[in-house]
PDB file of N, CA and C in Angstrom:
ATOM      1  N   UNK A   1       8.262 -31.503  -0.483  1.00  0.00           N
ATOM      2  CA  UNK A   1       8.439 -31.054   0.467  1.00  0.00           C
ATOM      3  C   UNK A   1       9.241 -29.549  -0.671  1.00  0.00           C
ATOM      4  N   UNK A   2       9.300 -28.682  -0.167  1.00  0.00           N
ATOM      5  CA  UNK A   2       9.704 -27.702  -0.119  1.00  0.00           C
ATOM      6  C   UNK A   2      11.353 -27.916   0.162  1.00  0.00           C
ATOM      7  N   UNK A   3      12.407 -27.148  -0.518  1.00  0.00           N
ATOM      8  CA  UNK A   3      13.605 -26.258   0.901  1.00  0.00           C
ATOM      9  C   UNK A   3      14.615 -26.347  -0.165  1.00  0.00           C
ATOM     10  N   UNK A   4      15.885 -25.338   0.636  1.00  0.00           N
ATOM     11  CA  UNK A   4      16.363 -24.070  -0.468  1.00  0.00           C
ATOM     12  C   UNK A   4      17.812 -26.392  -0.670  1.00  0.00           C
ATOM     13  N   UNK A   5      17.974 -25.310  -2.023  1.00  0.00           N
ATOM     14  CA  UNK A   5      18.999 -26.344  -2.634  1.00  0.00           C
ATOM     15  C   UNK A   5      20.340 -26.741  -1.653  1.00  0.00           C
ATOM     16  N   UNK A   6      21.142 -27.590  -1.791  1.00  0.00           N
ATOM     17  CA  UNK A   6      22.828 -27.859  -1.456  1.00  0.00           C
ATOM     18  C   UNK A   6      23.222 -28.398  -1.917  1.00  0.00           C
ATOM     19  N   UNK A   7      24.940 -28.018  -2.277  1.00  0.00           N
ATOM     20  CA  UNK A   7      24.899 -28.780  -3.541  1.00  0.00           C
ATOM     21  C   UNK A   7      25.437 -30.301  -3.254  1.00  0.00           C
ATOM     22  N   UNK A   8      25.457 -30.518  -2.808  1.00  0.00           N
ATOM     23  CA  UNK A   8      24.515 -32.106  -2.953  1.00  0.00           C
ATOM     24  C   UNK A   8      23.598 -32.772  -3.548  1.00  0.00           C
ATOM     25  N   UNK A   9      22.604 -31.234  -4.100  1.00  0.00           N
ATOM     26  CA  UNK A   9      21.227 -32.428  -4.999  1.00  0.00           C
ATOM     27  C   UNK A   9      22.186 -31.629  -6.229  1.00  0.00           C
ATOM     28  N   UNK A  10      23.024 -31.057  -6.544  1.00  0.00           N
ATOM     29  CA  UNK A  10      23.642 -30.732  -8.084  1.00  0.00           C
ATOM     30  C   UNK A  10      23.960 -31.475  -8.827  1.00  0.00           C
ATOM     31  N   UNK A  11      24.142 -32.572  -8.776  1.00  0.00           N
ATOM     32  CA  UNK A  11      23.427 -33.716 -10.076  1.00  0.00           C
ATOM     33  C   UNK A  11      21.894 -34.102 -10.523  1.00  0.00           C
ATOM     34  N   UNK A  12      21.492 -34.141  -8.794  1.00  0.00           N
ATOM     35  CA  UNK A  12      19.761 -34.568  -9.918  1.00  0.00           C
ATOM     36  C   UNK A  12      19.030 -33.422 -10.485  1.00  0.00           C
ATOM     37  N   UNK A  13      19.070 -31.890  -9.647  1.00  0.00           N
ATOM     38  CA  UNK A  13      19.001 -30.997 -10.634  1.00  0.00           C
ATOM     39  C   UNK A  13      19.682 -30.692 -12.330  1.00  0.00           C
ATOM     40  N   UNK A  14      21.048 -31.563 -12.567  1.00  0.00           N
ATOM     41  CA  UNK A  14      21.459 -31.553 -14.374  1.00  0.00           C
ATOM     42  C   UNK A  14      20.744 -32.104 -14.797  1.00  0.00           C
ATOM     43  N   UNK A  15      20.520 -33.563 -13.968  1.00  0.00           N
ATOM     44  CA  UNK A  15      19.103 -34.771 -14.988  1.00  0.00           C
ATOM     45  C   UNK A  15      18.411 -34.448 -15.168  1.00  0.00           C
ATOM     46  N   UNK A  16      17.748 -32.908 -13.883  1.00  0.00           N
ATOM     47  CA  UNK A  16      16.683 -32.824 -14.838  1.00  0.00           C
ATOM     48  C   UNK A  16      16.288 -31.693 -15.405  1.00  0.00           C
ATOM     49  N   UNK A  17      17.575 -31.172 -15.500  1.00  0.00           N
ATOM     50  CA  UNK A  17      17.637 -29.817 -17.022  1.00  0.00           C
ATOM     51  C   UNK A  17      18.059 -30.986 -18.207  1.00  0.00           C
ATOM     52  N   UNK A  18      19.020 -31.867 -18.393  1.00  0.00           N
ATOM     53  CA  UNK A  18      19.401 -32.422 -19.172  1.00  0.00           C
ATOM     54  C   UNK A  18      18.169 -33.506 -20.027  1.00  0.00           C
ATOM     55  N   UNK A  19      17.096 -33.543 -19.721  1.00  0.00           N
ATOM     56  CA  UNK A  19      15.146 -34.029 -19.723  1.00  0.00           C
ATOM     57  C   UNK A  19      15.371 -33.514 -20.247  1.00  0.00           C
ATOM     58  N   UNK A  20      15.518 -31.315 -20.585  1.00  0.00           N
ATOM     59  CA  UNK A  20      14.438 -30.968 -20.976  1.00  0.00           C
ATOM     60  C   UNK A  20      15.403 -30.429 -21.887  1.00  0.00           C
ATOM     61  N   UNK A  21      17.200 -29.916 -22.409  1.00  0.00           N
ATOM     62  CA  UNK A  21      18.495 -29.343 -22.966  1.00  0.00           C
ATOM     63  C   UNK A  21      18.782 -30.426 -23.463  1.00  0.00           C
ATOM     64  N   UNK A  22      19.467 -30.724 -24.447  1.00  0.00           N
ATOM     65  CA  UNK A  22      20.192 -31.959 -24.370  1.00  0.00           C
ATOM     66  C   UNK A  22      22.441 -30.822 -24.074  1.00  0.00           C
ATOM     67  N   UNK A  23      21.886 -28.924 -24.666  1.00  0.00           N
ATOM     68  CA  UNK A  23      23.316 -28.264 -24.308  1.00  0.00           C
ATOM     69  C   UNK A  23      22.484 -27.780 -22.810  1.00  0.00           C
ATOM     70  N   UNK A  24      23.866 -27.727 -22.353  1.00  0.00           N
ATOM     71  CA  UNK A  24      23.515 -26.877 -20.881  1.00  0.00           C
ATOM     72  C   UNK A  24      24.544 -26.716 -20.546  1.00  0.00           C
ATOM     73  N   UNK A  25      24.372 -25.477 -19.681  1.00  0.00           N
ATOM     74  CA  UNK A  25      26.223 -25.781 -18.784  1.00  0.00           C
ATOM     75  C   UNK A  25      25.707 -25.715 -17.748  1.00  0.00           C
ATOM     76  N   UNK A  26      26.571 -27.059 -16.906  1.00  0.00           N
ATOM     77  CA  UNK A  26      25.813 -27.458 -15.192  1.00  0.00           C
ATOM     78  C   UNK A  26      26.728 -26.445 -14.684  1.00  0.00           C
ATOM     79  N   UNK A  27      27.272 -25.881 -14.974  1.00  0.00           N
ATOM     80  CA  UNK A  27      27.985 -24.779 -13.523  1.00  0.00           C
ATOM     81  C   UNK A  27      27.422 -23.927 -13.168  1.00  0.00           C
ATOM     82  N   UNK A  28      26.675 -23.517 -14.851  1.00  0.00           N
ATOM     83  CA  UNK A  28      25.745 -21.957 -13.813  1.00  0.00           C
ATOM     84  C   UNK A  28      24.838 -23.125 -12.528  1.00  0.00           C
ATOM     85  N   UNK A  29      24.565 -23.543 -12.195  1.00  0.00           N
ATOM     86  CA  UNK A  29      23.753 -23.985 -10.913  1.00  0.00           C
ATOM     87  C   UNK A  29      24.146 -23.847  -9.868  1.00  0.00           C
ATOM     88  N   UNK A  30      25.159 -24.020 -10.459  1.00  0.00           N
ATOM     89  CA  UNK A  30      26.614 -23.813  -8.520  1.00  0.00           C
ATOM     90  C   UNK A  30      26.503 -22.574  -8.729  1.00  0.00           C
ATOM     91  N   UNK A  31      26.986 -21.766  -9.875  1.00  0.00           N
ATOM     92  CA  UNK A  31      27.003 -19.571  -9.990  1.00  0.00           C
ATOM     93  C   UNK A  31      25.854 -19.416  -9.732  1.00  0.00           C
ATOM     94  N   UNK A  32      24.215 -19.506 -10.263  1.00  0.00           N
ATOM     95  CA  UNK A  32      23.753 -19.157  -8.954  1.00  0.00           C
ATOM     96  C   UNK A  32      23.111 -19.793  -6.982  1.00  0.00           C
ATOM     97  N   UNK A  33      23.194 -21.070  -7.261  1.00  0.00           N
ATOM     98  CA  UNK A  33      24.203 -21.332  -6.293  1.00  0.00           C
ATOM     99  C   UNK A  33      24.255 -19.841  -5.204  1.00  0.00           C
ATOM    100  N   UNK A  34      25.635 -19.329  -5.827  1.00  0.00           N
ATOM    101  CA  UNK A  34      26.658 -18.710  -4.411  1.00  0.00           C
ATOM    102  C   UNK A  34      26.035 -17.881  -5.061  1.00  0.00           C
ATOM    103  N   UNK A  35      25.193 -17.541  -5.674  1.00  0.00           N
ATOM    104  CA  UNK A  35      24.594 -15.555  -6.108  1.00  0.00           C
ATOM    105  C   UNK A  35      23.369 -15.691  -5.418  1.00  0.00           C
ATOM    106  N   UNK A  36      22.575 -16.079  -5.144  1.00  0.00           N
ATOM    107  CA  UNK A  36      20.851 -16.081  -5.533  1.00  0.00           C
ATOM    108  C   UNK A  36      21.041 -17.332  -4.223  1.00  0.00           C
ATOM    109  N   UNK A  37      21.135 -17.921  -3.085  1.00  0.00           N
ATOM    110  CA  UNK A  37      21.420 -19.055  -2.207  1.00  0.00           C
ATOM    111  C   UNK A  37      19.622 -19.592  -1.606  1.00  0.00           C
ATOM    112  N   UNK A  38      18.975 -18.040  -1.610  1.00  0.00           N
ATOM    113  CA  UNK A  38      17.681 -18.196  -1.179  1.00  0.00           C
ATOM    114  C   UNK A  38      16.740 -18.087  -1.784  1.00  0.00           C
ATOM    115  N   UNK A  39      16.993 -18.130  -2.861  1.00  0.00           N
ATOM    116  CA  UNK A  39      16.160 -17.568  -4.363  1.00  0.00           C
ATOM    117  C   UNK A  39      16.326 -19.812  -5.523  1.00  0.00           C
ATOM    118  N   UNK A  40      16.379 -19.584  -4.766  1.00  0.00           N
ATOM    119  CA  UNK A  40      17.121 -21.677  -5.440  1.00  0.00           C
ATOM    120  C   UNK A  40      16.450 -23.212  -4.229  1.00  0.00           C
ATOM    121  N   UNK A  41      15.647 -23.162  -4.907  1.00  0.00           N
ATOM    122  CA  UNK A  41      15.099 -24.222  -4.274  1.00  0.00           C
ATOM    123  C   UNK A  41      14.966 -25.271  -4.994  1.00  0.00           C
ATOM    124  N   UNK A  42      14.069 -26.420  -3.800  1.00  0.00           N
ATOM    125  CA  UNK A  42      14.204 -27.729  -4.898  1.00  0.00           C
ATOM    126  C   UNK A  42      13.087 -28.658  -4.385  1.00  0.00           C
ATOM    127  N   UNK A  43      12.249 -28.856  -4.743  1.00  0.00           N
ATOM    128  CA  UNK A  43      10.927 -30.388  -4.616  1.00  0.00           C
ATOM    129  C   UNK A  43      11.656 -31.339  -4.427  1.00  0.00           C
ATOM    130  N   UNK A  44      11.387 -31.818  -3.278  1.00  0.00           N
ATOM    131  CA  UNK A  44      11.824 -33.010  -3.060  1.00  0.00           C
ATOM    132  C   UNK A  44      10.810 -34.323  -3.097  1.00  0.00           C
ATOM    133  N   UNK A  45      11.287 -35.777  -2.937  1.00  0.00           N
ATOM    134  CA  UNK A  45       9.372 -36.048  -3.343  1.00  0.00           C
ATOM    135  C   UNK A  45      10.587 -37.780  -3.168  1.00  0.00           C
ATOM    136  N   UNK A  46      10.036 -38.473  -1.415  1.00  0.00           N
ATOM    137  CA  UNK A  46      10.668 -39.669  -1.342  1.00  0.00           C
ATOM    138  C   UNK A  46      12.513 -39.655  -1.975  1.00  0.00           C
ATOM    139  N   UNK A  47      12.983 -38.435  -1.100  1.00  0.00           N
ATOM    140  CA  UNK A  47      14.356 -38.102  -0.769  1.00  0.00           C
ATOM    141  C   UNK A  47      15.468 -37.865  -2.086  1.00  0.00           C
ATOM    142  N   UNK A  48      14.656 -37.628  -3.015  1.00  0.00           N
ATOM    143  CA  UNK A  48      14.164 -38.053  -4.813  1.00  0.00           C
ATOM    144  C   UNK A  48      14.147 -35.985  -5.126  1.00  0.00           C
ATOM    145  N   UNK A  49      15.223 -35.554  -5.764  1.00  0.00           N
ATOM    146  CA  UNK A  49      14.479 -33.723  -6.421  1.00  0.00           C
ATOM    147  C   UNK A  49      14.214 -34.372  -7.323  1.00  0.00           C
ATOM    148  N   UNK A  50      13.031 -33.615  -7.684  1.00  0.00           N
ATOM    149  CA  UNK A  50      11.748 -33.784  -8.742  1.00  0.00           C
ATOM    150  C   UNK A  50      12.067 -32.463  -9.368  1.00  0.00           C
ATOM    151  N   UNK A  51      12.719 -31.505  -8.789  1.00  0.00           N
ATOM    152  CA  UNK A  51      12.044 -30.038  -9.079  1.00  0.00           C
ATOM    153  C   UNK A  51      12.192 -29.222  -8.764  1.00  0.00           C
ATOM    154  N   UNK A  52      12.904 -28.323  -9.575  1.00  0.00           N
ATOM    155  CA  UNK A  52      14.190 -27.502  -8.528  1.00  0.00           C
ATOM    156  C   UNK A  52      13.691 -25.496  -9.874  1.00  0.00           C
ATOM    157  N   UNK A  53      13.396 -24.345  -8.637  1.00  0.00           N
ATOM    158  CA  UNK A  53      13.042 -23.277  -9.157  1.00  0.00           C
ATOM    159  C   UNK A  53      14.315 -22.353  -8.350  1.00  0.00           C
ATOM    160  N   UNK A  54      14.736 -21.083  -9.591  1.00  0.00           N
ATOM    161  CA  UNK A  54      15.884 -20.585  -9.159  1.00  0.00           C
ATOM    162  C   UNK A  54      15.878 -19.008  -9.914  1.00  0.00           C
ATOM    163  N   UNK A  55      15.530 -18.279  -8.203  1.00  0.00           N
ATOM    164  CA  UNK A  55      14.719 -16.445  -8.794  1.00  0.00           C
ATOM    165  C   UNK A  55      15.001 -15.811  -7.746  1.00  0.00           C
ATOM    166  N   UNK A  56      14.929 -14.768  -7.615  1.00  0.00           N
ATOM    167  CA  UNK A  56      15.476 -13.449  -7.281  1.00  0.00           C
ATOM    168  C   UNK A  56      14.109 -12.730  -6.356  1.00  0.00           C
ATOM    169  N   UNK A  57      14.092 -11.967  -5.445  1.00  0.00           N
ATOM    170  CA  UNK A  57      13.062 -11.207  -5.720  1.00  0.00           C
ATOM    171  C   UNK A  57      13.498  -9.815  -5.352  1.00  0.00           C
ATOM    172  N   UNK A  58      12.865  -8.967  -6.531  1.00  0.00           N
ATOM    173  CA  UNK A  58      13.116  -7.369  -6.621  1.00  0.00           C
ATOM    174  C   UNK A  58      12.824  -6.448  -6.108  1.00  0.00           C
ATOM    175  N   UNK A  59      11.898  -7.133  -5.695  1.00  0.00           N
ATOM    176  CA  UNK A  59      10.956  -5.177  -4.505  1.00  0.00           C
ATOM    177  C   UNK A  59       9.995  -6.155  -3.157  1.00  0.00           C
ATOM    178  N   UNK A  60       9.756  -5.295  -2.608  1.00  0.00           N
ATOM    179  CA  UNK A  60       8.445  -6.206  -1.601  1.00  0.00           C
ATOM    180  C   UNK A  60       7.517  -6.846  -2.911  1.00  0.00           C
ATOM    181  N   UNK A  61       6.985  -7.395  -3.591  1.00  0.00           N
ATOM    182  CA  UNK A  61       5.885  -7.322  -4.238  1.00  0.00           C
ATOM    183  C   UNK A  61       5.803  -8.248  -4.982  1.00  0.00           C
ATOM    184  N   UNK A  62       7.264  -7.668  -5.913  1.00  0.00           N
ATOM    185  CA  UNK A  62       7.946  -9.233  -7.152  1.00  0.00           C
ATOM    186  C   UNK A  62       9.392  -9.919  -7.014  1.00  0.00           C
ATOM    187  N   UNK A  63       9.035 -10.097  -7.901  1.00  0.00           N
ATOM    188  CA  UNK A  63      10.066 -11.322  -8.081  1.00  0.00           C
ATOM    189  C   UNK A  63      10.923 -11.163  -9.883  1.00  0.00           C
ATOM    190  N   UNK A  64      11.403 -11.917  -9.784  1.00  0.00           N
ATOM    191  CA  UNK A  64      12.273 -12.832 -10.556  1.00  0.00           C
ATOM    192  C   UNK A  64      12.291 -13.930 -10.541  1.00  0.00           C
ATOM    193  N   UNK A  65      12.230 -15.468 -11.619  1.00  0.00           N
ATOM    194  CA  UNK A  65      12.596 -16.335 -12.105  1.00  0.00           C
ATOM    195  C   UNK A  65      13.440 -16.927 -13.287  1.00  0.00           C
ATOM    196  N   UNK A  66      14.189 -17.075 -13.053  1.00  0.00           N
ATOM    197  CA  UNK A  66      14.439 -17.466 -14.232  1.00  0.00           C
ATOM    198  C   UNK A  66      14.705 -18.963 -14.837  1.00  0.00           C
ATOM    199  N   UNK A  67      14.199 -20.286 -14.106  1.00  0.00           N
ATOM    200  CA  UNK A  67      14.487 -21.568 -14.163  1.00  0.00           C
ATOM    201  C   UNK A  67      13.585 -21.591 -12.904  1.00  0.00           C
ATOM    202  N   UNK A  68      12.510 -22.504 -13.353  1.00  0.00           N
ATOM    203  CA  UNK A  68      11.342 -23.771 -13.004  1.00  0.00           C
ATOM    204  C   UNK A  68      11.622 -24.923 -13.736  1.00  0.00           C
ATOM    205  N   UNK A  69      11.733 -26.291 -13.281  1.00  0.00           N
ATOM    206  CA  UNK A  69      11.842 -27.205 -13.926  1.00  0.00           C
ATOM    207  C   UNK A  69      11.438 -28.495 -13.440  1.00  0.00           C
ATOM    208  N   UNK A  70      11.090 -28.904 -13.944  1.00  0.00           N
ATOM    209  CA  UNK A  70      10.197 -30.746 -12.776  1.00  0.00           C
ATOM    210  C   UNK A  70      10.338 -31.864 -13.844  1.00  0.00           C
ATOM    211  N   UNK A  71      11.077 -32.513 -13.009  1.00  0.00           N
ATOM    212  CA  UNK A  71      10.717 -34.588 -14.346  1.00  0.00           C
ATOM    213  C   UNK A  71       9.474 -34.653 -15.397  1.00  0.00           C
ATOM    214  N   UNK A  72       9.569 -35.452 -15.865  1.00  0.00           N
ATOM    215  CA  UNK A  72       8.466 -34.958 -17.317  1.00  0.00           C
ATOM    216  C   UNK A  72       8.022 -35.624 -16.257  1.00  0.00           C
ATOM    217  N   UNK A  73       7.543 -37.131 -15.331  1.00  0.00           N
ATOM    218  CA  UNK A  73       7.018 -37.652 -14.569  1.00  0.00           C
ATOM    219  C   UNK A  73       6.186 -36.646 -13.922  1.00  0.00           C
ATOM    220  N   UNK A  74       5.869 -35.104 -13.332  1.00  0.00           N
ATOM    221  CA  UNK A  74       5.765 -34.482 -12.951  1.00  0.00           C
ATOM    222  C   UNK A  74       4.678 -34.253 -13.150  1.00  0.00           C
ATOM    223  N   UNK A  75       3.303 -33.212 -12.558  1.00  0.00           N
ATOM    224  CA  UNK A  75       2.429 -32.836 -13.305  1.00  0.00           C
ATOM    225  C   UNK A  75       2.755 -31.187 -13.315  1.00  0.00           C
ATOM    226  N   UNK A  76       2.000 -30.467 -14.666  1.00  0.00           N
ATOM    227  CA  UNK A  76       2.184 -29.160 -14.108  1.00  0.00           C
ATOM    228  C   UNK A  76       1.517 -29.041 -13.376  1.00  0.00           C
ATOM    229  N   UNK A  77       0.520 -29.164 -12.382  1.00  0.00           N
ATOM    230  CA  UNK A  77      -0.152 -28.770 -11.422  1.00  0.00           C
ATOM    231  C   UNK A  77       1.218 -28.936 -10.282  1.00  0.00           C
ATOM    232  N   UNK A  78       1.771 -29.786  -9.794  1.00  0.00           N
ATOM    233  CA  UNK A  78       3.593 -29.576  -8.998  1.00  0.00           C
ATOM    234  C   UNK A  78       3.976 -28.557  -9.686  1.00  0.00           C
ATOM    235  N   UNK A  79       4.022 -28.498 -10.595  1.00  0.00           N
ATOM    236  CA  UNK A  79       5.420 -26.970 -10.712  1.00  0.00           C
ATOM    237  C   UNK A  79       5.190 -25.782 -10.788  1.00  0.00           C
ATOM    238  N   UNK A  80       3.627 -25.465 -10.644  1.00  0.00           N
ATOM    239  CA  UNK A  80       3.049 -24.251 -10.192  1.00  0.00           C
ATOM    240  C   UNK A  80       2.982 -23.990  -8.433  1.00  0.00           C
ATOM    241  N   UNK A  81       2.721 -24.672  -8.225  1.00  0.00           N
ATOM    242  CA  UNK A  81       2.892 -25.202  -6.244  1.00  0.00           C
ATOM    243  C   UNK A  81       4.679 -25.083  -5.951  1.00  0.00           C
ATOM    244  N   UNK A  82       5.757 -25.564  -6.830  1.00  0.00           N
ATOM    245  CA  UNK A  82       6.594 -24.814  -6.744  1.00  0.00           C
ATOM    246  C   UNK A  82       7.228 -23.068  -6.505  1.00  0.00           C
ATOM    247  N   UNK A  83       6.022 -22.634  -7.538  1.00  0.00           N
ATOM    248  CA  UNK A  83       6.493 -21.208  -7.856  1.00  0.00           C
ATOM    249  C   UNK A  83       5.897 -20.336  -6.800  1.00  0.00           C
ATOM    250  N   UNK A  84       4.621 -21.190  -6.598  1.00  0.00           N
ATOM    251  CA  UNK A  84       4.224 -20.384  -5.539  1.00  0.00           C
ATOM    252  C   UNK A  84       4.204 -20.606  -4.256  1.00  0.00           C
ATOM    253  N   UNK A  85       4.709 -21.821  -3.864  1.00  0.00           N
ATOM    254  CA  UNK A  85       4.896 -21.920  -2.824  1.00  0.00           C
ATOM    255  C   UNK A  85       6.351 -20.397  -2.691  1.00  0.00           C
ATOM    256  N   UNK A  86       7.075 -20.155  -3.282  1.00  0.00           N
ATOM    257  CA  UNK A  86       7.960 -19.463  -2.789  1.00  0.00           C
ATOM    258  C   UNK A  86       7.545 -17.813  -3.024  1.00  0.00           C
ATOM    259  N   UNK A  87       7.332 -17.140  -3.942  1.00  0.00           N
ATOM    260  CA  UNK A  87       7.288 -16.016  -4.785  1.00  0.00           C
ATOM    261  C   UNK A  87       6.355 -15.558  -4.914  1.00  0.00           C
ATOM    262  N   UNK A  88       5.215 -15.801  -4.907  1.00  0.00           N
ATOM    263  CA  UNK A  88       3.966 -15.340  -5.446  1.00  0.00           C
ATOM    264  C   UNK A  88       3.410 -15.163  -3.942  1.00  0.00           C
TER     265      UNK A  88
END
């Protein structure tokens, strides 16, 4: 299921990010939530956040994606689904 990020998703998003990068600013995600709330989506599977995308719409047919990550066990196909479901 794809849905909007909620503050209670914060820890799971940080865990996904830490799989990819050893250094990151975890407070950056709360800042994105506060500024582009509608553009911060999470993918949920079996009640757990397995991926997320952060972006914004810059025009009627244009948008920009800042981050798109998923757990390592999730396939690239799922990752594409997350982005396509909202922005493309």
